[in-house]
mmCIF file of C-alpha atoms and ligand atoms in Angstrom:
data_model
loop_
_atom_site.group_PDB
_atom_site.id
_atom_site.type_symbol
_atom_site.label_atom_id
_atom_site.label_comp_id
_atom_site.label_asym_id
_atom_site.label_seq_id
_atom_site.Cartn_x
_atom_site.Cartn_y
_atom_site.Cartn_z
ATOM 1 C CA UNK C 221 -27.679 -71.805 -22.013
ATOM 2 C CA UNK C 222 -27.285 -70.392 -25.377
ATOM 3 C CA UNK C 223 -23.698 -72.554 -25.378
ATOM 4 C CA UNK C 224 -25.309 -75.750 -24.068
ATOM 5 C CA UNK C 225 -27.901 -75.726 -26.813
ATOM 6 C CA UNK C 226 -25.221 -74.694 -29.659
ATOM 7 C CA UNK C 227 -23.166 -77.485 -28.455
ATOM 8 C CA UNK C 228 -25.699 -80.378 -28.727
ATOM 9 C CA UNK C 229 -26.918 -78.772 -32.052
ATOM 10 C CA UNK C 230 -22.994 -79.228 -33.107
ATOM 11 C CA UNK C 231 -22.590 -82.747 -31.854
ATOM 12 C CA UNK C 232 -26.292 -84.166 -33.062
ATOM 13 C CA UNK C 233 -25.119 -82.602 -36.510
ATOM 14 C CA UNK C 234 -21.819 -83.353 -36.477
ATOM 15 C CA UNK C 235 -22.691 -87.022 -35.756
ATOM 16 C CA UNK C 236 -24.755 -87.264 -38.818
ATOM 17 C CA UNK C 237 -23.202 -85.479 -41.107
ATOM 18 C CA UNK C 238 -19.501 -85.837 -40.804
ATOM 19 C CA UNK C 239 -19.194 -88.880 -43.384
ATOM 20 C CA UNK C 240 -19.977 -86.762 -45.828
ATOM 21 C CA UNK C 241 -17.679 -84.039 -45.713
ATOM 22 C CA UNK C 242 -20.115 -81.356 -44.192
ATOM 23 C CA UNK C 243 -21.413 -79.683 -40.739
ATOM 24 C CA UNK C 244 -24.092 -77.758 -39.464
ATOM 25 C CA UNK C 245 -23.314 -75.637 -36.438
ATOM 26 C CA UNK C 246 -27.054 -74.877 -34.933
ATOM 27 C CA UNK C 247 -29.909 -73.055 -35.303
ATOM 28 C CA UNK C 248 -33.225 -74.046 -36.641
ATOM 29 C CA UNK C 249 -33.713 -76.859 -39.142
ATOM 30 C CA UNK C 250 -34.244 -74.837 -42.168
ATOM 31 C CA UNK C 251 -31.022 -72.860 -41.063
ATOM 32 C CA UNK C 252 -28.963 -75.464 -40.499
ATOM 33 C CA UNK C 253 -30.309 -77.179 -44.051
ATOM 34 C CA UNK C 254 -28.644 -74.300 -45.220
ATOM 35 C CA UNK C 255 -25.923 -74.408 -43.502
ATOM 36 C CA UNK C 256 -25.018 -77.921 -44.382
ATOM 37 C CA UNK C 257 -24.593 -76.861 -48.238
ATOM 38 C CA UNK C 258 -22.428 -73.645 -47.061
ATOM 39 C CA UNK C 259 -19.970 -75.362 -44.595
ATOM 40 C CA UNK C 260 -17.995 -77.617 -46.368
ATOM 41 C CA UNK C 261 -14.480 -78.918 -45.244
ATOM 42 C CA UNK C 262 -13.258 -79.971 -48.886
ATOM 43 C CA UNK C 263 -13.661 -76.025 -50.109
ATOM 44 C CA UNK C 264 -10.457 -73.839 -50.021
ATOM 45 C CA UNK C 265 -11.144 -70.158 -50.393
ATOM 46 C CA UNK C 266 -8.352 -68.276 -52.308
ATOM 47 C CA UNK C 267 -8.752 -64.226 -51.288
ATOM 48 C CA UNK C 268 -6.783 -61.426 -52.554
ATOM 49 C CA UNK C 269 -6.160 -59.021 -50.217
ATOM 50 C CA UNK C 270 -4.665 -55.668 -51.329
ATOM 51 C CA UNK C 271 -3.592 -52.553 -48.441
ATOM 52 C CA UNK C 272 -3.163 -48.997 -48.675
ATOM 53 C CA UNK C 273 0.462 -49.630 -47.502
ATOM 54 C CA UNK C 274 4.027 -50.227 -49.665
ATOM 55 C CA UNK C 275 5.075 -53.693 -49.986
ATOM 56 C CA UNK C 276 6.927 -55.328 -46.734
ATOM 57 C CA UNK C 277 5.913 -52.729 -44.951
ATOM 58 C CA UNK C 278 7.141 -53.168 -40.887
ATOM 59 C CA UNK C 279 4.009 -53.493 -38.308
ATOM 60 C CA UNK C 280 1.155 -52.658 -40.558
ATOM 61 C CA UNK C 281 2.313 -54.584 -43.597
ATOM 62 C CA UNK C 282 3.793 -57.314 -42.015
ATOM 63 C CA UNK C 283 0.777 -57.523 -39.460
ATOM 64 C CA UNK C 284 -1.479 -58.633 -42.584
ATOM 65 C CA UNK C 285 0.932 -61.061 -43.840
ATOM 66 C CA UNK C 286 0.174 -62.325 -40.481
ATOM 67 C CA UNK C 287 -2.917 -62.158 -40.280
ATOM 68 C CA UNK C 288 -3.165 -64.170 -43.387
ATOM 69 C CA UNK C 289 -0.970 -66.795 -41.892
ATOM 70 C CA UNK C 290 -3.663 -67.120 -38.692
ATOM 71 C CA UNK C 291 -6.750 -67.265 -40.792
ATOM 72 C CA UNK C 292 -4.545 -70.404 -42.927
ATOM 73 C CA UNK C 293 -3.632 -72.291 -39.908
ATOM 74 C CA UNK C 294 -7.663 -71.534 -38.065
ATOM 75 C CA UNK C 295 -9.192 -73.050 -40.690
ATOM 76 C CA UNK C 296 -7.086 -75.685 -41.269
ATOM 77 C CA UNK C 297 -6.076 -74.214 -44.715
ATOM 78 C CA UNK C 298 -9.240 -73.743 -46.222
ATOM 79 C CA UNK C 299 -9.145 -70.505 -46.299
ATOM 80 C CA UNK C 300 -5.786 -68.805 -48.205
ATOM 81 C CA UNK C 301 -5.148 -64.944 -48.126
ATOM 82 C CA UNK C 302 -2.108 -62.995 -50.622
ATOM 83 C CA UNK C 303 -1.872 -59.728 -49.113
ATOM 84 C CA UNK C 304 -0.493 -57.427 -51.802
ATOM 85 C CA UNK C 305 0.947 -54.096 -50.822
ATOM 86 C CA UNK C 306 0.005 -50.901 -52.838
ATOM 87 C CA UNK C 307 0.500 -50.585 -56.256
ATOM 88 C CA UNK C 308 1.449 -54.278 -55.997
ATOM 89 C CA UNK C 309 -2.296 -55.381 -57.779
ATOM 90 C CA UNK C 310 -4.014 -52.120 -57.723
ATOM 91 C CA UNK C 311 -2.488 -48.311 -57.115
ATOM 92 C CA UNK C 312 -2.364 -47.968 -53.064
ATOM 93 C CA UNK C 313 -5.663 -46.140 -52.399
ATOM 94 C CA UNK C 314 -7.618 -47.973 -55.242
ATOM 95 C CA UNK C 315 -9.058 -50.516 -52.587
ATOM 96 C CA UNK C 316 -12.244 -49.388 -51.457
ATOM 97 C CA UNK C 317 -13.480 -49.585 -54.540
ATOM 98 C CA UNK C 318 -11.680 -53.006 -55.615
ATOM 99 C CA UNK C 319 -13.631 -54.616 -52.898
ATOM 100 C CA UNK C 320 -16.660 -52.626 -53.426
ATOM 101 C CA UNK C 321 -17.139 -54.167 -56.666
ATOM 102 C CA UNK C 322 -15.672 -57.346 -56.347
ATOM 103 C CA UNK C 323 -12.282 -57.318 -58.075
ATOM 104 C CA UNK C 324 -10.482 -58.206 -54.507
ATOM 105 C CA UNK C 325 -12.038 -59.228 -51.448
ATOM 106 C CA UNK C 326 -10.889 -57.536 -48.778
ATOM 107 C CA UNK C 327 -8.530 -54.189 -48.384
ATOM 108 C CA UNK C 328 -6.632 -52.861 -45.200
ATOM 109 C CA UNK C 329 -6.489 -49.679 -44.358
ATOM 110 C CA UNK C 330 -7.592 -46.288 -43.043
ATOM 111 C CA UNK C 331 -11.104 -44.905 -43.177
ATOM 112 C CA UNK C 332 -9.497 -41.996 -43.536
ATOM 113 C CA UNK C 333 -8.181 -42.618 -46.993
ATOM 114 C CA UNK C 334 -12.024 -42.254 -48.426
ATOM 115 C CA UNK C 335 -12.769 -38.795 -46.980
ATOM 116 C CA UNK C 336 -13.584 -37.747 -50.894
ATOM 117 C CA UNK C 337 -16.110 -40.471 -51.405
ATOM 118 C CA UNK C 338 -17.506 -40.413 -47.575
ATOM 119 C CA UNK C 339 -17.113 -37.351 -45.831
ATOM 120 C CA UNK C 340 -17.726 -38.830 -42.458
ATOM 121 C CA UNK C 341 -15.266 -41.665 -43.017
ATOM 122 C CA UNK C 342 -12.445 -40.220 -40.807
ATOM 123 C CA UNK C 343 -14.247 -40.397 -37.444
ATOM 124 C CA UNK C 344 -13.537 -44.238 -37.534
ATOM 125 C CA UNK C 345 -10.009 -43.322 -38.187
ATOM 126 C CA UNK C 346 -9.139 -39.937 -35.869
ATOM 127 C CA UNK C 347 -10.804 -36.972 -35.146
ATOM 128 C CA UNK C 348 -8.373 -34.154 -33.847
ATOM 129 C CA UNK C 349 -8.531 -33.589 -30.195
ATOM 130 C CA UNK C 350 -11.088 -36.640 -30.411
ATOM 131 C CA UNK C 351 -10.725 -40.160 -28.416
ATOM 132 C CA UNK C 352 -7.382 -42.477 -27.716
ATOM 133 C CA UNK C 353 -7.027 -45.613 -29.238
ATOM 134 C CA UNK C 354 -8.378 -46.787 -25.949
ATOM 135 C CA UNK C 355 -11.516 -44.768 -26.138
ATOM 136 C CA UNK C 356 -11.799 -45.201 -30.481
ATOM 137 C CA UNK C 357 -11.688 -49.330 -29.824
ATOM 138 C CA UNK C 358 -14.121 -48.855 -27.009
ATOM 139 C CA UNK C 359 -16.698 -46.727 -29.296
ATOM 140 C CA UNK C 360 -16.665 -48.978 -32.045
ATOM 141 C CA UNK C 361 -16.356 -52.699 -30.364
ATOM 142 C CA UNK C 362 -18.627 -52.152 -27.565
ATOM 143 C CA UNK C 363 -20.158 -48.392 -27.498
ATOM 144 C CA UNK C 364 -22.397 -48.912 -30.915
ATOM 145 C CA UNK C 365 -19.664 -47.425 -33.664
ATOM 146 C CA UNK C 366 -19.298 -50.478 -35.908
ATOM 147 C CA UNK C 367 -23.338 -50.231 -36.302
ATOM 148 C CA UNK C 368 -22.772 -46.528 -37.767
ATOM 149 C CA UNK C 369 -19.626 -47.712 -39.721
ATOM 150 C CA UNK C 370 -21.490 -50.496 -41.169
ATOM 151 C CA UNK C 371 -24.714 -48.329 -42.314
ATOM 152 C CA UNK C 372 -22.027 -45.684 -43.745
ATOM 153 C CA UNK C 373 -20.000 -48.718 -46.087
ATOM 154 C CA UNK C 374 -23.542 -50.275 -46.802
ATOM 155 C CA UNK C 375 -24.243 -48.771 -49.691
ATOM 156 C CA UNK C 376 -21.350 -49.866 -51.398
ATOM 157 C CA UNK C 377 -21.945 -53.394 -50.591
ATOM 158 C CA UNK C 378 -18.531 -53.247 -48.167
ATOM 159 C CA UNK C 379 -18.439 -54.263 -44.481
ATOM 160 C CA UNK C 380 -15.477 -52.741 -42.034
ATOM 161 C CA UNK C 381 -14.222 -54.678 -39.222
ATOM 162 C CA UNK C 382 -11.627 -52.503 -37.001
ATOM 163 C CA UNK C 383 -8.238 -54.561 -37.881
ATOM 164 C CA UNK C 384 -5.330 -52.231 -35.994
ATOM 165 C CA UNK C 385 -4.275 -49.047 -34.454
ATOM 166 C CA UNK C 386 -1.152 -47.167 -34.396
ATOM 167 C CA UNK C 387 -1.832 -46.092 -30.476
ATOM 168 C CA UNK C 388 -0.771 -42.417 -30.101
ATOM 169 C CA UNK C 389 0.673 -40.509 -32.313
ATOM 170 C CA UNK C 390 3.692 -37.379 -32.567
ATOM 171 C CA UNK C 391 2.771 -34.054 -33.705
ATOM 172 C CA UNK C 392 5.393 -34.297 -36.864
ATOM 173 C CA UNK C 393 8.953 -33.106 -37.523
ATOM 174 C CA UNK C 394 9.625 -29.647 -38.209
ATOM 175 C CA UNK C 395 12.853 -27.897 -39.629
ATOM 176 C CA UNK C 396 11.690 -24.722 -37.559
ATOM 177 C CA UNK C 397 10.645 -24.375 -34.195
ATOM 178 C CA UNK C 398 7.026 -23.859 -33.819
ATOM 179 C CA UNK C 399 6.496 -21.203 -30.737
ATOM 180 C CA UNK C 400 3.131 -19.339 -31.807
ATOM 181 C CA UNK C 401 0.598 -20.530 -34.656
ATOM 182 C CA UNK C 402 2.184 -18.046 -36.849
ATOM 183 C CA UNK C 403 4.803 -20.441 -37.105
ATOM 184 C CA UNK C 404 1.875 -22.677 -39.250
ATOM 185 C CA UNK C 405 1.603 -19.940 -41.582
ATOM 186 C CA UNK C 406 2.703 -21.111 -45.077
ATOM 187 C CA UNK C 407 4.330 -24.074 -43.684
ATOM 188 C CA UNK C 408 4.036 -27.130 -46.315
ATOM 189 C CA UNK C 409 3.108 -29.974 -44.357
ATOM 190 C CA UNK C 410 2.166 -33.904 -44.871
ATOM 191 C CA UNK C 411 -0.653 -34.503 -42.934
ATOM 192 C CA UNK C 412 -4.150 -36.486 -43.707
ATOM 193 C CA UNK C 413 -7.501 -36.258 -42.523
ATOM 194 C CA UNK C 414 -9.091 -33.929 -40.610
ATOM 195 C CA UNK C 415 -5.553 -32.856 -39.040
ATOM 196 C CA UNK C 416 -5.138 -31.298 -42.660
ATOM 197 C CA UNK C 417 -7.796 -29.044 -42.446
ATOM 198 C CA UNK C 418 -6.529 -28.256 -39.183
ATOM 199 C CA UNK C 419 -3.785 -27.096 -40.269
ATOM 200 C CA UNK C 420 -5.036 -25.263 -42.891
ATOM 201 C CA UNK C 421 -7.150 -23.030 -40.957
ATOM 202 C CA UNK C 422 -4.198 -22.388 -39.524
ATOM 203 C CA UNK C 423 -2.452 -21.068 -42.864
ATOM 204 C CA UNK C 424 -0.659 -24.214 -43.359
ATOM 205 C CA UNK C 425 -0.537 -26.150 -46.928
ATOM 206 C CA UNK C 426 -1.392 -29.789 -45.827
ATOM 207 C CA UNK C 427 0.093 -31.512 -48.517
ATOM 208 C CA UNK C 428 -1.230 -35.633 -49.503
ATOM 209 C CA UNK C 429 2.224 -37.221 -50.077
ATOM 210 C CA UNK C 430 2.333 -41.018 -49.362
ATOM 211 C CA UNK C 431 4.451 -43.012 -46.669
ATOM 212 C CA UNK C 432 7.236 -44.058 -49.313
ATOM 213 C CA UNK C 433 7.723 -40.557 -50.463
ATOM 214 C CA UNK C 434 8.117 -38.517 -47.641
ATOM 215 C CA UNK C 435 11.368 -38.677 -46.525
ATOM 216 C CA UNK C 436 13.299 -37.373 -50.354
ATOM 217 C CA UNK C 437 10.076 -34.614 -50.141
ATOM 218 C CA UNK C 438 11.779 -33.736 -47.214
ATOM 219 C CA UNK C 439 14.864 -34.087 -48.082
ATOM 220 C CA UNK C 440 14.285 -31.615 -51.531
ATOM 221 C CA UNK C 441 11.908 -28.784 -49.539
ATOM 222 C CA UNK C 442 8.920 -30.351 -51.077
ATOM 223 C CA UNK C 443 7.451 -29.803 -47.854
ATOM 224 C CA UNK C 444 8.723 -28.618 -44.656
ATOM 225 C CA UNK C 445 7.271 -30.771 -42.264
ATOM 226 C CA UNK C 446 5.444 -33.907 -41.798
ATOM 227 C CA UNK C 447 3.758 -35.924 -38.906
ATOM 228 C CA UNK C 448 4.006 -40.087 -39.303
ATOM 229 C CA UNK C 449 3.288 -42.503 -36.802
ATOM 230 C CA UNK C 450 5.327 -42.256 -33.808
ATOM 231 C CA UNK C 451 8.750 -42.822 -32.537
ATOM 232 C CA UNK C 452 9.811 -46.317 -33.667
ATOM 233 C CA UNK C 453 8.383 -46.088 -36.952
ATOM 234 C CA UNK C 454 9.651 -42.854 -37.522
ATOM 235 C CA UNK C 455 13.311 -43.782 -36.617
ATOM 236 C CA UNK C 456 12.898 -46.571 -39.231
ATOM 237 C CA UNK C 457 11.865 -44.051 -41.774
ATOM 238 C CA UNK C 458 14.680 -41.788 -40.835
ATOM 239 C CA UNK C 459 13.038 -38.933 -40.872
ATOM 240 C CA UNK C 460 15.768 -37.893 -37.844
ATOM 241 C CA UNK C 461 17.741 -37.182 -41.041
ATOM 242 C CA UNK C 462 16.141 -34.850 -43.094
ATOM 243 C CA UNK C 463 14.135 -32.910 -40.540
ATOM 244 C CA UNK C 464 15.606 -31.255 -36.658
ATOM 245 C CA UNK C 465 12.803 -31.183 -34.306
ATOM 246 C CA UNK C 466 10.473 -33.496 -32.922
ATOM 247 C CA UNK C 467 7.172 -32.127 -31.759
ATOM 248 C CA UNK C 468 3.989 -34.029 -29.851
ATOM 249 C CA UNK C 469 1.664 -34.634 -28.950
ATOM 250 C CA UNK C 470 -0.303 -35.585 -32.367
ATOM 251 C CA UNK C 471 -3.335 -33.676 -31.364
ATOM 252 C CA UNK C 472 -4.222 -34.975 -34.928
ATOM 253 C CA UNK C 473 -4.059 -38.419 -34.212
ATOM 254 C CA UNK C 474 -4.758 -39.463 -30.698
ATOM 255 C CA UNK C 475 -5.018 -43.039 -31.726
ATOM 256 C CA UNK C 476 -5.927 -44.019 -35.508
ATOM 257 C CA UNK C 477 -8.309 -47.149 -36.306
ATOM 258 C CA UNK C 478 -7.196 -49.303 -39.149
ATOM 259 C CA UNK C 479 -9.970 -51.280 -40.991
ATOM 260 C CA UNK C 480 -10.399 -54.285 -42.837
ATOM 261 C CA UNK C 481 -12.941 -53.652 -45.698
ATOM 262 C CA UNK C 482 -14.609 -56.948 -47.007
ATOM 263 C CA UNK C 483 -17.133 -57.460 -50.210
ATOM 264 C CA UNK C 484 -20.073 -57.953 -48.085
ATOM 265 C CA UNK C 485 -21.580 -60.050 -50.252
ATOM 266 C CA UNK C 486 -18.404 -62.526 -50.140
ATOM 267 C CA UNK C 487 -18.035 -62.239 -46.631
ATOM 268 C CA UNK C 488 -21.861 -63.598 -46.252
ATOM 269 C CA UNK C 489 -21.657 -66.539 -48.595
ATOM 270 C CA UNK C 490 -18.229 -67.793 -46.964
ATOM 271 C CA UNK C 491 -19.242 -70.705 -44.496
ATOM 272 C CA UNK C 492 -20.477 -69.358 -40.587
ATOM 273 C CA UNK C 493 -16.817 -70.571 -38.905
ATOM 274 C CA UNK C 494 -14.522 -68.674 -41.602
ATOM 275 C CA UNK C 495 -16.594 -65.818 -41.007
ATOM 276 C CA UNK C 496 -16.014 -65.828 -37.391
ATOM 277 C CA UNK C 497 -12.230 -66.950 -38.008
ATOM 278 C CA UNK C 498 -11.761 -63.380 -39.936
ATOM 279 C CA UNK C 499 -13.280 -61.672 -37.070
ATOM 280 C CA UNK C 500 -11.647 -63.151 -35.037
ATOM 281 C CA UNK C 501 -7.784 -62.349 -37.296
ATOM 282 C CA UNK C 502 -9.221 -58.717 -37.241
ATOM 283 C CA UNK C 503 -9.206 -58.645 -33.197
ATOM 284 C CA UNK C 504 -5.970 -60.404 -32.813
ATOM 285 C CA UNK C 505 -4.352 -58.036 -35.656
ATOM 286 C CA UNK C 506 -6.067 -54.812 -33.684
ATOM 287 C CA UNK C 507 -4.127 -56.132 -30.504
ATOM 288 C CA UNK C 508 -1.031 -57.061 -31.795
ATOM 289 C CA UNK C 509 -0.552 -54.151 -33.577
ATOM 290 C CA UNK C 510 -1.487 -51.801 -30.624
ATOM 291 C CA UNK C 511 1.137 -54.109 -28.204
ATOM 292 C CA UNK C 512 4.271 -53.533 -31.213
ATOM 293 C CA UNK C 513 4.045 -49.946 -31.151
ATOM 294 C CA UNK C 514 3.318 -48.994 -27.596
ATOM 295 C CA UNK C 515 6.160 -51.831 -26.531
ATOM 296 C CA UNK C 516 8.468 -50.391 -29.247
ATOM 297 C CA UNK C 517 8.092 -46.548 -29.234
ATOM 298 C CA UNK C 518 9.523 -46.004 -25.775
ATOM 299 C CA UNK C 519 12.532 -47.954 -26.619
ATOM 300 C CA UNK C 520 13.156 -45.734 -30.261
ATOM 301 C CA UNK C 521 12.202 -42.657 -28.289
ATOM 302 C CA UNK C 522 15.345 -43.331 -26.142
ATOM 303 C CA UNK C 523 17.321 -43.848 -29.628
ATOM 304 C CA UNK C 524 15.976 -40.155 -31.022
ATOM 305 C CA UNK C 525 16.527 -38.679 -27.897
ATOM 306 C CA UNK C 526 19.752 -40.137 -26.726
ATOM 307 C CA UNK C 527 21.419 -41.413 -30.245
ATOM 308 C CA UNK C 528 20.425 -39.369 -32.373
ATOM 309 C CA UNK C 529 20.283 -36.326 -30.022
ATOM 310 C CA UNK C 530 16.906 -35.409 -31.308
ATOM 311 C CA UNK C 531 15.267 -32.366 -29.888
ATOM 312 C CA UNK C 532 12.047 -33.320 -28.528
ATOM 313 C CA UNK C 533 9.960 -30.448 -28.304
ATOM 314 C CA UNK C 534 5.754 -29.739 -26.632
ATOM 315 C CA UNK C 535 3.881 -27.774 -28.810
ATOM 316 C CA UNK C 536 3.308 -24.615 -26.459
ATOM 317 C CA UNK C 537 0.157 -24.674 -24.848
ATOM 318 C CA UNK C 538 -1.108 -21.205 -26.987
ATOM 319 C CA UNK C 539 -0.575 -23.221 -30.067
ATOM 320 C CA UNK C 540 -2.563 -26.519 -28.638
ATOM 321 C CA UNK C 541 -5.365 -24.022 -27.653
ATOM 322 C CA UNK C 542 -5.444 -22.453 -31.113
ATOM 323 C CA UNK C 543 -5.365 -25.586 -33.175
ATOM 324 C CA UNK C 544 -7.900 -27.231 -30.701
ATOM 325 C CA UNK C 545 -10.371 -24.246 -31.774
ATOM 326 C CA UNK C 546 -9.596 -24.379 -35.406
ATOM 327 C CA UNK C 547 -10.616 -28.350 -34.442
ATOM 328 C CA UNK C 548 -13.753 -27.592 -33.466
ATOM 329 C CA UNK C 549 -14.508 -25.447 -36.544
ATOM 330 C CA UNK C 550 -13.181 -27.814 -38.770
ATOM 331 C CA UNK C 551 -15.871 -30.368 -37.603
ATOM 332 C CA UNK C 552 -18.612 -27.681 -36.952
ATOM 333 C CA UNK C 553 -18.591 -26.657 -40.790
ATOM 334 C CA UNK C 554 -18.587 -30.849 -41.586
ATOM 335 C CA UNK C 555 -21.498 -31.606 -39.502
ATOM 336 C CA UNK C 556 -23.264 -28.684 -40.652
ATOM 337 C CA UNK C 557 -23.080 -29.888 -44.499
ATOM 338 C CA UNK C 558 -22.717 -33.752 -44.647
ATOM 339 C CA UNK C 559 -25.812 -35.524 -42.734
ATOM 340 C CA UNK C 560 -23.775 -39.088 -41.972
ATOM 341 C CA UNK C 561 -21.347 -36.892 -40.597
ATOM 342 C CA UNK C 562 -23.461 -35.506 -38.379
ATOM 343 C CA UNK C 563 -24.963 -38.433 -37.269
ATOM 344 C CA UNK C 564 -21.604 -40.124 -36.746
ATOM 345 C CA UNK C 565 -20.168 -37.245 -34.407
ATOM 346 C CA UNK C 566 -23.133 -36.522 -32.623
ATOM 347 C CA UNK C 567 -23.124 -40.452 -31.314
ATOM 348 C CA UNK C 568 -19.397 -39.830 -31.340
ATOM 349 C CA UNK C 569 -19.345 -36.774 -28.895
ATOM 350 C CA UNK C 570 -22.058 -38.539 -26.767
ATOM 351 C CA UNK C 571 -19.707 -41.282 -26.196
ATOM 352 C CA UNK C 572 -16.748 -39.466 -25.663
ATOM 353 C CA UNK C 573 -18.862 -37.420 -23.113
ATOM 354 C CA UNK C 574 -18.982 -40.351 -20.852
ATOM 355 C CA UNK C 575 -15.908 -42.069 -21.243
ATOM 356 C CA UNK C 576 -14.062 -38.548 -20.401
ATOM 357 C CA UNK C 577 -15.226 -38.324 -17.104
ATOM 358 C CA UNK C 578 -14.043 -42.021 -16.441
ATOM 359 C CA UNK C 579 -10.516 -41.645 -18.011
ATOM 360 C CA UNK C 580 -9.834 -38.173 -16.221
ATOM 361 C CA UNK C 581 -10.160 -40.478 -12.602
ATOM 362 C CA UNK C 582 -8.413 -43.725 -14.107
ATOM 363 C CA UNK C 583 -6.020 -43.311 -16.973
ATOM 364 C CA UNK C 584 -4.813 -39.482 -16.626
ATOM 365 C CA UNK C 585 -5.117 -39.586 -12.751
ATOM 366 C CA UNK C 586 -2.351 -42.792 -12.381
ATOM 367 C CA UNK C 587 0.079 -41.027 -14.390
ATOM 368 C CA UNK C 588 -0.169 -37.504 -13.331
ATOM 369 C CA UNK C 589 3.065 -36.463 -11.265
ATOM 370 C CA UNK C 590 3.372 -37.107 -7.945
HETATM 371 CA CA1 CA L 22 -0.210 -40.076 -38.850
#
């Protein structure tokens, strides 16, 4: 119904108004008065924007640059994106507040990366022993999570859109084996987020080294250990090189959500359609990215495993149980200081206490061993 009238709203419009260049879509008449001055055809937007990741980067880098491309050819070029990798405009994990006050438009990223500003930031990224990237797209698209991630970015005049996900993650390469949680003690390692504190409840050092840097840390003992991404983008860091084991599962990072930041007030005074056309870029980026890495990581598994003659390794199940505790403790002591954090988790755990029971009988029922 709601279609029908839209569409008779577009071609009434449309009839009236196309000579001159502009279009209302529907709504009421002061609306679409409104709307007429905003929606012009002859307007190219030029945005800027910058990402948390190096220049050229493969999947997440490159999955901007074509993301850019999409919104061009949707709107019929009137709406241009550069995508500039870190440090390229602004130092990497400048961007939330580029686009908070204006300087760029729009940033991708991780939630993750603006723990220090927003404490309760990383549960739209990963929360350790948390949901999937299954379950974290679920929560957010269609279980009420964008509403809380909105009301947490309002107040910096940003809006997130979920733009990408890694799918699961490994636990990390090790130059030790890890067979108790002793083996965390002292251990230097390169992990983010909530994983870090993990870890260091554990006795580990988590250390905040970025993607380009890890592999000559590595290399020169800077740290001893560090957990990535997973297997393909791993193997094309070559971190099979400098470090001997490969653990999983990434407890840590079950399935990471990568955001789009926008300037909210930007994003409001662009025309309805480009609007939607970014949304829709976000969704499209979110699945691709998902697709690349879940189609790709079995294949550079096989190349670890087999080539390389990686040794693939489980963390034992005493270590999974202690980390899992230190887990809970870790986001006990958050929620207990930080009010939006306890907000977020609490609607968190709530929806993670009904999607459980659902993916125990579906999802982790098909592929148990028969
Ligand atoms: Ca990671």
């Amino acid at each position: 119904m709601q279609n029908k009238k839209n569409r008779r709203g577009f071609l009434r419009t449309g009839a009236s108004a196309a000579g001159a260049g502009v279009l209302a879509l529907s709504g009421c008449k002061s609306q679409r008065e409104e709307k007429e001055v905003n929606i012009n055809f002859n307007k190219t937007f030029r945005w800027k924007m910058t990402t948390t990741w190096p220049p050229n980067f493969p999947v997440v880098g490159e999955g901007c640059k074509m993301m850019a491309e999409w919104v061009k050819k949707m709107s019929g070029g009137r709406m241009e994106i550069t995508v500039y990798g870190g440090g390229e405009l602004i130092p990497a994990l400048e961007g939330f507040d580029a686009v908070s006050n204006g300087a760029v438009e729009m940033n991708h990223g991780a939630a993750y990366y603006w723990a220090g500003k927003l404490p309760a930031a990383p549960f739209f990224t990963a929360v350790p022993f948390g949901m999937n990237a299954q379950q974290m797209g679920a929560w957010i698209i269609s279980g009420g999570g964008a509403k809380l991630w909105e009301e947490l970015y309002a107040p910096y005049d940003l809006l997130p859109i979920i733009c990408g996900n890694t799918g699961s993650q490994m636990g990390g390469w090790f130059n030790k084996e890890i067979n108790s949680i002793e083996d965390l003690k002292g251990l230097k390692m390169r992990i983010p987020g909530l994983g870090g504190k993990v870890l260091a409840k554990a006795g580990g050092t988590p250390m905040l080294v970025s993607g380009g840097e890890i592999y000559t840390n590595l290399e020169r003992g800077v740290i001893d250990a560090t957990e990535w991404i997973g297997p393909y983008h791993d193997y094309k860091m070559g971190f099979h090189q400098v470090a001997k084991y490969y653990y999983y599962p990434g407890w840590h990072e079950q399935g990471p959500v990568l955001e789009l930041i926008l300037n909210k007030p930007k994003f409001l005074a662009l025309p309805e359609d480009l609007q939607e056309i970014v949304r829709t870029a976000c969704l499209r980026l979110n699945r691709w990215m998902m697709a690349e890495f879940d189609a790709k990581n079995g294949e550079y598994l096989n190349k670890l495993v087999h080539e390389e003659k990686v040794p693939l390794k489980a963390y034992p199940k005493e270590v999974m149980i202690a980390l899992k505790n230190y887990a809970k403790e870790t986001i006990a002591e958050l929620t207990e200081t930080d009010a939006p954090s306890r907000k977020v988790y609490t609607a968190f755990k709530e929806f993670q206490s009904v999607i459980n029971p659902w993916m125990e009988i579906s999802e982790k029922a098909f592929f148990q061993d028969i």
